[in-house]
Amino acid sequence: MPGPTPAGRVAYQQELHRALSMKENILITLSAVTPASSVFIIVPTILLGVGGASVLTMLVGGFAAIFVALCYAELSATYPITGGEYTWAARLLGKPVGFAIFMLTLVSAVLIIAVIALGTGEYLGVAWEGLGGKWIGVAVIVVTTFVALLNIRTNAWVTGIFLAVEIAAVAVVAVLGFVHVERGPAEFLHAQVATGGVLANVGVGAVVALVPVALFAYNGYGAAIYYVEETKNAAKNIGRVIIVCLFVTVAVEIIPLAAVVLGAPSMTELLSSDAPMNYFLVARGGSTLNVVVSIGIAIAIINAVIAIILQVARQLFASARDRSWPDPIDRVLSAVHPKLHTPVAATLVVGACAVLAASFVPLDWLITATGAGVVAIYLAVALAALRLRRPGARTSAGYRMPLWPLPPIVVIAMMAYVTYQLAVSALSQLIVAAATIVIGAVYYYAFIHPRRGERWQLADPIVEADDR
């Protein structure tokens, strides 16, 4: 329940255990980003689309991501609340918008758990054919849900160990490329595709069109906010955590890509392969090494599932603490285990929903349902960041973005471009995201707004002892 602050306002009480250092928050957040999985799953789309210029595309995407991260950093430091994006939107853009964003982030995240878990079998199947298939992904969700019930510090170290394995996997790729250099860095400016076994040049437009894919390959660094009420000196440190996570992610994804471009035996064969990273591994390291690295990527996926379940459970916990649901549901979902200091019921609900999605929803439907969600979320974050410095507003205790209001304006422009691209190429994704937002707004007006005197009072962030 909320309690008074020194200034007399109502603030949330400390219910989760503030056990994480800045380093441990970084470990969990990077695990949610899962940069190794991006290298093998998302980055190949860019590589096959523009060849060596994929490195340039990823660099531009990394530069663009800085503006998003700056918005996340100041919002997190100003409102260090475990609910994340919806808590900012509710306070800065209005409660109906806040709940609509909550619904979108919740649904998108649960379905993303299902999507990435279903990819586990693809990589484990390289080593053991019997481990392929949908039910391996379902089993991964079940097991990782119970891991996520452990206290947050234990999870930080579990995910940290797994993170070391996935970093080692991409390090192998980088070393193989840099010790077998076939071409110079000028290749990074050479945009090509393979058509019928022949390389053909493509224009700058192809590079620009793939920048949004690069931007989303880095997505996840903002997840640090979900562990903010379990992080020591959070208001002072959370902005730095987000910025550090972005820069580590960019480095871990770009370096192995550059190595592959420089060290591939043949650009024609690389760009003609359906799985260019695996082609490179087999060509330079042999099939055994490809199997070993594939197991590492499977571990990376499992690690990401743990981290994302952790963050979504905390978002669901925060929504119940804000009294978003009927009272019996609020009481269950906002309960914190007295010894583990984790929202056990919220964690189990997230895991159960992800299991149902992975078991019964076709993969292409899951991808469609999650494709445009991040666009709307980034847009809401940028709009909220634009309102941060209004007269009389709450000020950040630990981080203020440079060049405000430029970063949120840049993000809004980027998301407008991405929305246009999706409207042309994947309209169904936009429709699903818009429908989810509408459902959230309808629920707010049907259930919360009529009871606004007792629900969604939006208390102040917890005041840590060091901040009093």
Short mmCIF file of C-alpha atoms in Angstrom, two decimals:
data_model
loop_
_atom_site.label_atom_id
_atom_site.label_comp_id
_atom_site.label_asym_id
_atom_site.label_seq_id
_atom_site.Cartn_x
_atom_site.Cartn_y
_atom_site.Cartn_z
CA MET A 1 0.00 0.00 0.00
CA PRO A 2 1.18 3.57 -0.60
CA GLY A 3 2.60 5.56 2.29
CA PRO A 4 3.51 9.22 2.91
CA THR A 5 6.68 10.84 1.60
CA PRO A 6 8.69 13.45 3.50
CA ALA A 7 6.89 16.11 1.43
CA GLY A 8 3.51 14.79 2.54
CA ARG A 9 2.60 13.17 -0.76
CA VAL A 10 1.63 9.52 -1.10
CA ALA A 11 4.38 7.17 -2.31
CA TYR A 12 4.61 3.46 -2.97
CA GLN A 13 6.01 1.35 -0.15
CA GLN A 14 9.09 -0.82 -0.55
CA GLU A 15 7.68 -4.33 -1.07
CA LEU A 16 10.21 -5.83 -3.46
CA HIS A 17 13.70 -6.43 -2.08
CA ARG A 18 16.24 -3.75 -3.05
CA ALA A 19 19.12 -6.19 -3.51
CA LEU A 20 20.60 -5.43 -6.94
CA SER A 21 23.71 -3.42 -7.58
CA MET A 22 24.03 -1.41 -10.78
CA LYS A 23 26.14 -4.25 -12.23
CA GLU A 24 23.52 -6.89 -11.43
CA ASN A 25 20.76 -4.82 -13.02
CA ILE A 26 22.93 -4.57 -16.15
CA LEU A 27 23.33 -8.37 -16.22
CA ILE A 28 19.57 -9.00 -16.18
CA THR A 29 18.85 -6.21 -18.67
CA LEU A 30 21.45 -7.43 -21.16
CA SER A 31 19.99 -10.91 -20.82
CA ALA A 32 16.60 -9.53 -21.87
CA VAL A 33 18.21 -7.84 -24.88
CA THR A 34 19.94 -11.15 -25.75
CA PRO A 35 22.44 -9.65 -28.22
CA ALA A 36 23.71 -13.08 -29.32
CA SER A 37 20.23 -14.08 -30.44
CA SER A 38 19.94 -10.84 -32.39
CA VAL A 39 23.21 -11.60 -34.17
CA PHE A 40 21.86 -14.94 -35.39
CA ILE A 41 18.17 -14.13 -35.85
CA ILE A 42 17.66 -10.42 -36.66
CA VAL A 43 21.03 -9.25 -38.02
CA PRO A 44 21.00 -11.79 -40.91
CA THR A 45 17.94 -9.98 -42.31
CA ILE A 46 20.06 -6.85 -42.63
CA LEU A 47 23.08 -8.77 -43.92
CA LEU A 48 21.07 -10.44 -46.68
CA GLY A 49 19.42 -7.12 -47.55
CA VAL A 50 22.50 -4.92 -48.02
CA GLY A 51 25.56 -7.18 -47.75
CA GLY A 52 28.65 -5.52 -46.32
CA ALA A 53 26.74 -2.27 -45.79
CA SER A 54 24.91 -4.10 -43.00
CA VAL A 55 27.69 -2.86 -40.72
CA LEU A 56 26.93 0.73 -41.73
CA THR A 57 23.21 0.06 -41.23
CA MET A 58 23.81 -1.27 -37.72
CA LEU A 59 25.99 1.74 -36.89
CA VAL A 60 23.27 4.13 -38.02
CA GLY A 61 20.72 2.11 -36.05
CA GLY A 62 22.96 2.31 -32.99
CA PHE A 63 23.19 6.09 -33.35
CA ALA A 64 19.40 6.30 -33.64
CA ALA A 65 18.99 4.08 -30.57
CA ILE A 66 20.96 6.60 -28.51
CA PHE A 67 18.06 9.05 -28.79
CA VAL A 68 15.60 6.40 -27.58
CA ALA A 69 17.92 5.48 -24.70
CA LEU A 70 18.25 9.12 -23.64
CA CYS A 71 14.46 9.36 -23.33
CA TYR A 72 14.32 6.12 -21.33
CA ALA A 73 17.17 7.26 -19.08
CA GLU A 74 15.62 10.54 -17.95
CA LEU A 75 12.12 9.11 -17.64
CA SER A 76 13.49 6.24 -15.53
CA ALA A 77 15.42 8.59 -13.27
CA THR A 78 12.42 10.90 -12.88
CA TYR A 79 9.88 8.13 -12.27
CA PRO A 80 11.84 5.10 -10.94
CA ILE A 81 8.78 2.85 -10.79
CA THR A 82 8.84 -0.84 -11.63
CA GLY A 83 5.82 -0.62 -13.97
CA GLY A 84 7.93 0.96 -16.68
CA GLU A 85 6.54 2.72 -19.72
CA TYR A 86 2.89 2.71 -18.70
CA THR A 87 3.66 4.59 -15.47
CA TRP A 88 5.30 7.40 -17.46
CA ALA A 89 2.52 7.55 -20.03
CA ALA A 90 -0.15 7.68 -17.32
CA ARG A 91 1.53 10.55 -15.49
CA LEU A 92 2.61 12.59 -18.51
CA LEU A 93 0.11 11.74 -21.27
CA GLY A 94 -3.01 10.89 -19.27
CA LYS A 95 -4.34 7.81 -17.50
CA PRO A 96 -6.29 6.42 -20.49
CA VAL A 97 -3.13 6.54 -22.60
CA GLY A 98 -1.20 4.98 -19.74
CA PHE A 99 -3.49 1.98 -19.46
CA ALA A 100 -3.59 1.57 -23.24
CA ILE A 101 0.23 1.43 -23.25
CA PHE A 102 0.14 -0.98 -20.33
CA MET A 103 -2.12 -3.32 -22.29
CA LEU A 104 0.12 -3.09 -25.35
CA THR A 105 3.36 -3.71 -23.45
CA LEU A 106 1.84 -6.58 -21.46
CA VAL A 107 0.36 -8.40 -24.45
CA SER A 108 3.43 -7.79 -26.63
CA ALA A 109 5.84 -9.00 -23.96
CA VAL A 110 3.90 -12.18 -23.17
CA LEU A 111 3.72 -13.05 -26.87
CA ILE A 112 7.41 -12.21 -27.35
CA ILE A 113 8.23 -14.77 -24.64
CA ALA A 114 6.37 -17.36 -26.72
CA VAL A 115 8.06 -16.29 -29.98
CA ILE A 116 11.62 -16.47 -28.70
CA ALA A 117 11.05 -19.65 -26.67
CA LEU A 118 9.79 -21.39 -29.80
CA GLY A 119 13.15 -20.60 -31.40
CA THR A 120 14.99 -22.73 -28.83
CA GLY A 121 14.23 -25.99 -30.62
CA GLU A 122 15.66 -24.68 -33.89
CA TYR A 123 19.10 -24.30 -32.31
CA LEU A 124 19.02 -27.30 -29.98
CA GLY A 125 17.90 -29.38 -32.96
CA VAL A 126 21.25 -28.69 -34.63
CA ALA A 127 22.89 -30.73 -31.86
CA TRP A 128 20.14 -33.25 -31.13
CA GLU A 129 17.42 -33.69 -33.70
CA GLY A 130 14.94 -34.91 -31.11
CA LEU A 131 15.10 -31.57 -29.28
CA GLY A 132 13.53 -29.63 -32.13
CA GLY A 133 9.87 -28.67 -32.32
CA LYS A 134 7.28 -26.56 -30.55
CA TRP A 135 7.07 -28.50 -27.30
CA ILE A 136 10.70 -27.83 -26.47
CA GLY A 137 9.82 -24.13 -26.50
CA VAL A 138 6.84 -24.75 -24.24
CA ALA A 139 9.04 -26.73 -21.83
CA VAL A 140 11.53 -23.85 -21.78
CA ILE A 141 8.79 -21.44 -20.69
CA VAL A 142 7.66 -23.78 -17.90
CA VAL A 143 11.16 -24.28 -16.50
CA THR A 144 12.19 -20.63 -16.79
CA THR A 145 9.00 -19.50 -15.07
CA PHE A 146 10.00 -21.46 -11.97
CA VAL A 147 13.54 -20.07 -12.19
CA ALA A 148 12.04 -16.57 -12.29
CA LEU A 149 10.36 -17.23 -8.93
CA LEU A 150 13.75 -17.16 -7.22
CA ASN A 151 14.90 -13.98 -5.53
CA ILE A 152 16.06 -11.23 -7.86
CA ARG A 153 19.74 -11.40 -6.90
CA THR A 154 19.89 -15.13 -7.63
CA ASN A 155 18.28 -14.46 -11.00
CA ALA A 156 20.84 -11.74 -11.70
CA TRP A 157 23.65 -14.24 -11.32
CA VAL A 158 21.87 -17.06 -13.16
CA THR A 159 21.24 -14.78 -16.12
CA GLY A 160 24.74 -13.37 -15.78
CA ILE A 161 26.30 -16.82 -16.17
CA PHE A 162 24.10 -17.57 -19.18
CA LEU A 163 24.99 -14.14 -20.59
CA ALA A 164 28.68 -15.04 -20.40
CA VAL A 165 27.96 -18.15 -22.49
CA GLU A 166 26.17 -16.18 -25.19
CA ILE A 167 28.89 -13.53 -25.28
CA ALA A 168 31.41 -16.35 -25.72
CA ALA A 169 29.36 -17.66 -28.66
CA VAL A 170 29.50 -14.36 -30.54
CA ALA A 171 33.15 -13.93 -29.55
CA VAL A 172 33.91 -17.16 -31.42
CA VAL A 173 32.28 -15.68 -34.52
CA ALA A 174 34.31 -12.48 -34.15
CA VAL A 175 37.63 -14.29 -33.70
CA LEU A 176 37.02 -16.53 -36.71
CA GLY A 177 36.35 -13.51 -38.88
CA PHE A 178 39.24 -11.36 -37.73
CA VAL A 179 41.82 -14.15 -38.12
CA HIS A 180 40.63 -14.96 -41.67
CA VAL A 181 40.30 -11.49 -43.18
CA GLU A 182 39.48 -11.67 -46.90
CA ARG A 183 38.60 -8.04 -47.64
CA GLY A 184 39.06 -4.56 -46.22
CA PRO A 185 36.74 -2.27 -44.24
CA ALA A 186 35.67 -0.54 -47.47
CA GLU A 187 33.25 -3.47 -47.76
CA PHE A 188 31.21 -1.84 -44.98
CA LEU A 189 30.12 0.80 -47.51
CA HIS A 190 29.33 -1.68 -50.28
CA ALA A 191 25.60 -2.47 -50.42
CA GLN A 192 24.93 -5.70 -52.31
CA VAL A 193 22.48 -8.56 -52.53
CA ALA A 194 22.86 -12.00 -54.07
CA THR A 195 20.45 -12.66 -56.93
CA GLY A 196 20.65 -15.99 -58.72
CA GLY A 197 24.14 -16.60 -57.37
CA VAL A 198 25.39 -13.21 -58.60
CA LEU A 199 26.07 -10.10 -56.51
CA ALA A 200 24.13 -6.98 -57.45
CA ASN A 201 24.51 -3.47 -56.05
CA VAL A 202 21.61 -1.82 -54.22
CA GLY A 203 21.09 1.85 -53.43
CA VAL A 204 21.20 3.94 -50.29
CA GLY A 205 17.44 3.52 -49.97
CA ALA A 206 17.91 -0.15 -49.09
CA VAL A 207 20.27 0.81 -46.27
CA VAL A 208 17.86 3.42 -44.91
CA ALA A 209 14.92 1.01 -45.11
CA LEU A 210 16.73 -1.48 -42.87
CA VAL A 211 17.72 1.01 -40.15
CA PRO A 212 14.46 0.30 -38.24
CA VAL A 213 15.37 -3.40 -38.21
CA ALA A 214 18.74 -2.47 -36.71
CA LEU A 215 17.01 -0.26 -34.16
CA PHE A 216 14.81 -3.14 -33.05
CA ALA A 217 17.77 -5.55 -32.95
CA TYR A 218 19.03 -3.44 -30.05
CA ASN A 219 15.65 -3.24 -28.30
CA GLY A 220 15.53 -4.18 -24.62
CA TYR A 221 18.03 -1.88 -22.91
CA GLY A 222 15.11 0.05 -21.40
CA ALA A 223 14.06 -3.09 -19.50
CA ALA A 224 16.31 -1.91 -16.65
CA ILE A 225 13.34 0.14 -15.39
CA TYR A 226 11.43 -3.03 -14.49
CA TYR A 227 14.02 -3.88 -11.82
CA VAL A 228 14.33 -0.30 -10.55
CA GLU A 229 12.59 -0.96 -7.22
CA GLU A 230 15.03 -3.80 -6.61
CA THR A 231 18.14 -1.77 -7.49
CA LYS A 232 20.16 0.16 -4.92
CA ASN A 233 20.41 3.93 -5.43
CA ALA A 234 18.08 3.46 -8.37
CA ALA A 235 17.13 7.07 -9.05
CA LYS A 236 20.80 7.99 -9.32
CA ASN A 237 21.98 4.92 -11.25
CA ILE A 238 19.14 3.82 -13.53
CA GLY A 239 19.91 6.31 -16.31
CA ARG A 240 23.51 5.12 -16.48
CA VAL A 241 22.39 1.48 -16.48
CA ILE A 242 20.27 2.07 -19.57
CA ILE A 243 23.02 3.92 -21.45
CA VAL A 244 25.63 1.27 -20.56
CA CYS A 245 23.30 -1.52 -21.69
CA LEU A 246 22.76 0.17 -25.05
CA PHE A 247 26.48 0.64 -25.74
CA VAL A 248 27.32 -2.93 -24.74
CA THR A 249 24.50 -4.23 -26.95
CA VAL A 250 25.66 -2.22 -29.96
CA ALA A 251 29.24 -3.44 -29.55
CA VAL A 252 28.27 -7.10 -29.07
CA GLU A 253 26.08 -7.07 -32.18
CA ILE A 254 28.24 -4.99 -34.55
CA ILE A 255 31.66 -6.55 -33.86
CA PRO A 256 30.78 -10.14 -34.92
CA LEU A 257 28.85 -8.81 -37.92
CA ALA A 258 31.90 -6.84 -39.05
CA ALA A 259 34.06 -9.93 -38.56
CA VAL A 260 31.75 -12.03 -40.74
CA VAL A 261 31.76 -9.41 -43.51
CA LEU A 262 35.56 -9.19 -43.44
CA GLY A 263 36.25 -12.89 -43.00
CA ALA A 264 33.65 -14.76 -45.07
CA PRO A 265 35.33 -16.97 -47.70
CA SER A 266 32.89 -15.71 -50.34
CA MET A 267 30.46 -12.81 -50.19
CA THR A 268 28.40 -14.47 -52.90
CA GLU A 269 27.98 -17.67 -50.90
CA LEU A 270 27.43 -15.73 -47.67
CA LEU A 271 24.63 -13.64 -49.17
CA SER A 272 23.12 -16.63 -50.97
CA SER A 273 22.72 -18.61 -47.74
CA ASP A 274 19.42 -18.71 -45.86
CA ALA A 275 21.43 -18.80 -42.62
CA PRO A 276 24.55 -16.69 -43.29
CA MET A 277 25.93 -16.87 -39.75
CA ASN A 278 25.77 -20.66 -39.76
CA TYR A 279 27.30 -20.75 -43.24
CA PHE A 280 30.18 -18.67 -41.91
CA LEU A 281 30.66 -20.89 -38.85
CA VAL A 282 30.74 -24.09 -40.91
CA ALA A 283 33.06 -22.57 -43.52
CA ARG A 284 35.55 -21.18 -41.00
CA GLY A 285 35.17 -23.46 -37.98
CA GLY A 286 33.58 -26.68 -39.18
CA SER A 287 30.28 -28.37 -38.38
CA THR A 288 31.26 -29.27 -34.80
CA LEU A 289 31.90 -25.64 -33.91
CA ASN A 290 28.60 -24.71 -35.56
CA VAL A 291 26.85 -27.17 -33.23
CA VAL A 292 28.63 -25.77 -30.16
CA VAL A 293 27.75 -22.18 -31.03
CA SER A 294 24.15 -23.17 -31.83
CA ILE A 295 23.87 -24.59 -28.30
CA GLY A 296 25.21 -21.26 -27.04
CA ILE A 297 22.48 -19.43 -28.94
CA ALA A 298 19.85 -21.78 -27.47
CA ILE A 299 21.19 -20.88 -24.02
CA ALA A 300 20.95 -17.19 -24.96
CA ILE A 301 17.29 -17.67 -25.87
CA ILE A 302 16.57 -19.46 -22.58
CA ASN A 303 18.33 -16.65 -20.75
CA ALA A 304 16.18 -14.05 -22.50
CA VAL A 305 13.02 -15.93 -21.55
CA ILE A 306 14.00 -15.81 -17.86
CA ALA A 307 14.77 -12.09 -18.01
CA ILE A 308 11.60 -11.15 -19.88
CA ILE A 309 9.39 -13.19 -17.54
CA LEU A 310 11.02 -11.31 -14.65
CA GLN A 311 10.25 -7.93 -16.17
CA VAL A 312 6.67 -8.71 -17.25
CA ALA A 313 5.86 -10.18 -13.83
CA ARG A 314 6.96 -6.92 -12.23
CA GLN A 315 4.87 -4.91 -14.64
CA LEU A 316 1.82 -7.03 -13.81
CA PHE A 317 2.61 -6.63 -10.09
CA ALA A 318 2.76 -2.84 -10.55
CA SER A 319 -0.60 -2.80 -12.34
CA ALA A 320 -2.23 -4.67 -9.45
CA ARG A 321 -0.59 -2.32 -6.95
CA ASP A 322 -2.21 0.55 -8.88
CA ARG A 323 -5.54 -1.32 -8.54
CA SER A 324 -6.13 -2.05 -12.21
CA TRP A 325 -8.23 -5.17 -11.68
CA PRO A 326 -11.10 -6.38 -9.50
CA ASP A 327 -10.04 -6.47 -5.84
CA PRO A 328 -9.49 -10.26 -5.50
CA ILE A 329 -7.21 -10.23 -8.55
CA ASP A 330 -5.35 -7.14 -7.34
CA ARG A 331 -4.68 -8.80 -3.97
CA VAL A 332 -3.26 -11.94 -5.58
CA LEU A 333 -1.15 -10.25 -8.25
CA SER A 334 0.28 -7.59 -5.92
CA ALA A 335 1.33 -10.13 -3.28
CA VAL A 336 5.08 -10.45 -2.66
CA HIS A 337 6.53 -13.68 -1.23
CA PRO A 338 7.84 -12.98 2.30
CA LYS A 339 11.11 -14.89 1.82
CA LEU A 340 11.81 -14.71 -1.90
CA HIS A 341 10.64 -11.07 -2.12
CA THR A 342 9.24 -11.74 -5.60
CA PRO A 343 5.71 -11.37 -7.03
CA VAL A 344 5.07 -15.11 -7.21
CA ALA A 345 1.48 -15.05 -8.46
CA ALA A 346 2.22 -12.44 -11.13
CA THR A 347 5.19 -14.52 -12.31
CA LEU A 348 3.10 -17.69 -12.56
CA VAL A 349 0.35 -15.88 -14.48
CA VAL A 350 2.86 -14.51 -17.00
CA GLY A 351 4.39 -17.96 -17.47
CA ALA A 352 0.99 -19.61 -17.88
CA CYS A 353 -0.14 -17.06 -20.49
CA ALA A 354 3.10 -17.51 -22.43
CA VAL A 355 2.69 -21.31 -22.33
CA LEU A 356 -0.83 -21.01 -23.73
CA ALA A 357 0.34 -18.66 -26.49
CA ALA A 358 3.25 -20.93 -27.47
CA SER A 359 1.05 -24.03 -27.40
CA PHE A 360 -1.98 -22.86 -29.33
CA VAL A 361 -1.22 -19.71 -31.34
CA PRO A 362 0.50 -20.21 -34.73
CA LEU A 363 3.98 -18.68 -34.89
CA ASP A 364 3.14 -16.37 -37.80
CA TRP A 365 0.20 -14.99 -35.79
CA LEU A 366 2.50 -14.39 -32.82
CA ILE A 367 4.96 -12.50 -35.00
CA THR A 368 2.17 -10.39 -36.49
CA ALA A 369 0.83 -9.58 -33.03
CA THR A 370 4.21 -8.39 -31.73
CA GLY A 371 5.64 -6.70 -34.81
CA ALA A 372 4.41 -3.12 -34.36
CA GLY A 373 4.10 -2.98 -30.58
CA VAL A 374 7.56 -1.55 -30.01
CA VAL A 375 6.82 1.29 -32.46
CA ALA A 376 3.85 2.49 -30.41
CA ILE A 377 5.77 2.04 -27.16
CA TYR A 378 8.76 4.08 -28.40
CA LEU A 379 6.36 6.76 -29.64
CA ALA A 380 4.66 6.96 -26.24
CA VAL A 381 8.05 7.15 -24.51
CA ALA A 382 9.15 10.00 -26.78
CA LEU A 383 5.91 11.93 -26.28
CA ALA A 384 6.22 11.48 -22.51
CA ALA A 385 9.83 12.69 -22.66
CA LEU A 386 8.68 15.84 -24.46
CA ARG A 387 6.54 16.71 -21.42
CA LEU A 388 9.24 16.05 -18.84
CA ARG A 389 10.48 19.63 -18.56
CA ARG A 390 7.12 21.41 -18.40
CA PRO A 391 6.82 24.07 -15.64
CA GLY A 392 6.16 22.60 -12.22
CA ALA A 393 6.92 19.05 -13.31
CA ARG A 394 8.80 16.52 -11.22
CA THR A 395 12.54 16.69 -11.93
CA SER A 396 15.03 13.88 -12.34
CA ALA A 397 17.10 12.95 -9.30
CA GLY A 398 19.91 11.34 -11.26
CA TYR A 399 19.93 11.93 -15.01
CA ARG A 400 18.93 14.65 -17.46
CA MET A 401 19.29 14.04 -21.16
CA PRO A 402 21.46 16.45 -23.15
CA LEU A 403 19.98 18.55 -25.98
CA TRP A 404 16.38 18.19 -24.81
CA PRO A 405 13.92 18.32 -26.62
CA LEU A 406 15.92 17.05 -29.61
CA PRO A 407 16.10 13.34 -28.61
CA PRO A 408 12.32 12.82 -28.28
CA ILE A 409 11.67 14.79 -31.47
CA VAL A 410 14.14 12.58 -33.36
CA VAL A 411 12.47 9.45 -31.96
CA ILE A 412 9.02 10.68 -32.99
CA ALA A 413 10.29 11.33 -36.52
CA MET A 414 11.87 7.87 -36.69
CA MET A 415 8.72 6.16 -35.47
CA ALA A 416 6.65 8.07 -38.02
CA TYR A 417 8.92 6.71 -40.75
CA VAL A 418 8.72 3.17 -39.37
CA THR A 419 4.93 3.43 -39.14
CA TYR A 420 4.81 4.43 -42.81
CA GLN A 421 7.02 1.47 -43.73
CA LEU A 422 4.79 -0.91 -41.77
CA ALA A 423 1.65 0.53 -43.35
CA VAL A 424 3.12 -0.28 -46.75
CA SER A 425 4.63 -3.69 -46.01
CA ALA A 426 2.91 -5.12 -42.89
CA LEU A 427 -0.38 -3.33 -42.28
CA SER A 428 -1.72 -6.25 -40.25
CA GLN A 429 0.93 -5.62 -37.58
CA LEU A 430 -0.21 -2.02 -37.18
CA ILE A 431 -3.84 -3.11 -37.01
CA VAL A 432 -3.14 -5.61 -34.22
CA ALA A 433 -1.17 -3.01 -32.22
CA ALA A 434 -3.92 -0.42 -32.68
CA ALA A 435 -6.60 -2.93 -31.66
CA THR A 436 -4.66 -3.79 -28.48
CA ILE A 437 -4.39 -0.10 -27.61
CA VAL A 438 -8.12 0.38 -28.16
CA ILE A 439 -8.92 -2.61 -25.93
CA GLY A 440 -6.77 -1.09 -23.19
CA ALA A 441 -8.51 2.29 -23.49
CA VAL A 442 -11.96 0.68 -23.46
CA TYR A 443 -11.08 -1.30 -20.32
CA TYR A 444 -9.86 1.89 -18.63
CA TYR A 445 -13.09 3.76 -19.32
CA ALA A 446 -15.28 0.76 -18.50
CA PHE A 447 -13.66 -0.32 -15.22
CA ILE A 448 -11.07 2.12 -13.87
CA HIS A 449 -12.50 5.53 -14.75
CA PRO A 450 -15.87 4.99 -13.00
CA ARG A 451 -13.86 4.05 -9.86
CA ARG A 452 -11.19 6.73 -10.30
CA GLY A 453 -11.54 7.93 -6.71
CA GLU A 454 -9.97 4.71 -5.44
CA ARG A 455 -8.05 3.30 -8.42
CA TRP A 456 -5.05 4.52 -10.35
CA GLN A 457 -4.10 7.20 -7.84
CA LEU A 458 -0.54 7.02 -9.22
CA ALA A 459 1.55 7.40 -6.09
CA ASP A 460 5.02 8.92 -6.07
CA PRO A 461 8.11 6.72 -6.52
CA ILE A 462 9.57 5.06 -3.44
CA VAL A 463 11.93 7.34 -1.53
CA GLU A 464 15.14 5.43 -0.79
CA ALA A 465 16.88 5.99 2.52
CA ASP A 466 19.85 7.64 0.77
CA ASP A 467 17.50 10.12 -0.93
CA ARG A 468 15.67 11.36 2.19
#
